[in-house]
Amino acid sequence: MTFRSIIVSALAIGSLIPTAAVSSEGPVYRSGERHAQTTHVVVRQRQRVRRRTHTKRNSALRIGGGAAAGAGIGALLGGGKGAAVGAIAGGGAGTIYDQHERHKGR
């Protein structure tokens, strides 16, 4: 009898732990027990209250910022017509980014 099986046997007396000796082939049950007792633990997580961070103001800043950046780059590269094309492209990119940020975390 090993030291570990002596400790397991001593702990099992008078407690809810089934008497089992640990071997390389798995648990060996004594005293006529065939199945170990199982304990089911239910863990519940608290629901987090999330503050709404996506506002119309944030959307306007994202889309407007993209449009302004596109217009600036377009004006540098192509003049007035380039600024219009850049504003449209930047506004579209800002809209896509805003949709990405809106659904972030869900």
CSV table of C-alpha atoms in Angstrom, one decimal:
chain,number,residue,atom,x,y,z
A,1,MET,CA,0.0,0.0,0.0
A,2,THR,CA,1.4,3.3,-1.0
A,3,PHE,CA,1.4,6.5,1.0
A,4,ARG,CA,-1.0,8.1,-1.5
A,5,SER,CA,-3.6,5.3,-1.2
A,6,ILE,CA,-3.3,5.5,2.6
A,7,ILE,CA,-4.1,9.2,2.5
A,8,VAL,CA,-7.0,8.7,0.1
A,9,SER,CA,-8.4,5.9,2.3
A,10,ALA,CA,-8.0,8.0,5.5
A,11,LEU,CA,-9.8,11.0,3.8
A,12,ALA,CA,-12.6,8.8,2.6
A,13,ILE,CA,-13.6,7.6,6.0
A,14,GLY,CA,-16.5,9.7,7.2
A,15,SER,CA,-16.6,11.9,4.1
A,16,LEU,CA,-18.4,12.0,0.8
A,17,ILE,CA,-15.3,11.1,-1.2
A,18,PRO,CA,-15.5,7.5,-2.5
A,19,THR,CA,-12.8,5.2,-1.5
A,20,ALA,CA,-10.5,4.8,-4.5
A,21,ALA,CA,-6.9,3.8,-4.9
A,22,VAL,CA,-5.1,5.5,-7.8
A,23,SER,CA,-3.2,3.1,-10.1
A,24,SER,CA,-1.9,3.3,-13.6
A,25,GLU,CA,-5.0,1.5,-15.0
A,26,GLY,CA,-7.4,4.1,-13.5
A,27,PRO,CA,-9.3,4.2,-10.2
A,28,VAL,CA,-9.9,1.0,-8.3
A,29,TYR,CA,-13.0,1.2,-6.1
A,30,ARG,CA,-13.2,-0.6,-2.8
A,31,SER,CA,-16.0,-1.6,-0.4
A,32,GLY,CA,-18.4,-2.6,-3.1
A,33,GLU,CA,-18.7,0.9,-4.7
A,34,ARG,CA,-19.0,0.8,-8.5
A,35,HIS,CA,-19.4,4.5,-9.4
A,36,ALA,CA,-17.7,7.6,-8.1
A,37,GLN,CA,-20.0,10.3,-6.8
A,38,THR,CA,-20.2,13.3,-9.2
A,39,THR,CA,-20.9,16.8,-8.3
A,40,HIS,CA,-22.5,19.2,-10.7
A,41,VAL,CA,-21.4,22.8,-10.3
A,42,VAL,CA,-23.5,25.5,-11.9
A,43,VAL,CA,-21.7,28.8,-12.4
A,44,ARG,CA,-23.8,31.8,-13.4
A,45,GLN,CA,-22.2,34.9,-14.7
A,46,ARG,CA,-23.6,38.3,-14.0
A,47,GLN,CA,-24.9,40.1,-17.0
A,48,ARG,CA,-22.9,43.2,-17.8
A,49,VAL,CA,-24.7,46.4,-18.2
A,50,ARG,CA,-23.2,48.1,-21.3
A,51,ARG,CA,-23.4,51.8,-21.8
A,52,ARG,CA,-24.4,52.7,-25.4
A,53,THR,CA,-21.3,54.1,-27.1
A,54,HIS,CA,-22.6,54.3,-30.6
A,55,THR,CA,-24.3,57.6,-31.0
A,56,LYS,CA,-25.4,59.6,-34.0
A,57,ARG,CA,-22.7,62.1,-33.2
A,58,ASN,CA,-20.0,59.4,-33.4
A,59,SER,CA,-21.4,58.2,-36.7
A,60,ALA,CA,-21.4,61.8,-38.1
A,61,LEU,CA,-17.8,62.3,-36.9
A,62,ARG,CA,-16.6,59.1,-38.5
A,63,ILE,CA,-18.3,59.6,-41.8
A,64,GLY,CA,-17.6,63.3,-42.0
A,65,GLY,CA,-13.9,62.8,-41.0
A,66,GLY,CA,-13.5,60.2,-43.8
A,67,ALA,CA,-15.1,62.5,-46.3
A,68,ALA,CA,-12.9,65.5,-45.2
A,69,ALA,CA,-9.8,63.4,-45.4
A,70,GLY,CA,-10.8,62.1,-48.8
A,71,ALA,CA,-11.6,65.6,-50.1
A,72,GLY,CA,-8.2,66.9,-48.8
A,73,ILE,CA,-6.3,64.2,-50.5
A,74,GLY,CA,-8.4,64.5,-53.7
A,75,ALA,CA,-7.8,68.3,-53.8
A,76,LEU,CA,-4.1,67.8,-53.5
A,77,LEU,CA,-4.0,65.2,-56.3
A,78,GLY,CA,-6.7,66.4,-58.7
A,79,GLY,CA,-8.0,69.9,-57.9
A,80,GLY,CA,-11.7,70.6,-57.4
A,81,LYS,CA,-13.0,67.6,-59.3
A,82,GLY,CA,-10.5,65.4,-57.3
A,83,ALA,CA,-11.8,66.8,-54.1
A,84,ALA,CA,-15.4,65.8,-55.0
A,85,VAL,CA,-14.4,62.3,-55.9
A,86,GLY,CA,-12.2,62.0,-52.8
A,87,ALA,CA,-15.1,63.2,-50.5
A,88,ILE,CA,-17.4,60.6,-52.0
A,89,ALA,CA,-14.8,57.9,-51.6
A,90,GLY,CA,-13.9,59.0,-48.1
A,91,GLY,CA,-17.5,59.2,-47.0
A,92,GLY,CA,-18.1,55.7,-48.3
A,93,ALA,CA,-15.1,54.4,-46.4
A,94,GLY,CA,-16.2,56.3,-43.3
A,95,THR,CA,-19.6,54.6,-43.5
A,96,ILE,CA,-18.1,51.2,-43.8
A,97,TYR,CA,-15.9,51.9,-40.8
A,98,ASP,CA,-18.9,53.2,-38.8
A,99,GLN,CA,-20.9,50.0,-39.5
A,100,HIS,CA,-17.9,48.0,-38.4
A,101,GLU,CA,-17.6,49.9,-35.1
A,102,ARG,CA,-21.4,49.8,-34.5
A,103,HIS,CA,-21.4,46.0,-34.5
A,104,LYS,CA,-18.1,45.6,-32.6
A,105,GLY,CA,-18.5,43.3,-29.6
A,106,ARG,CA,-21.6,41.6,-30.7
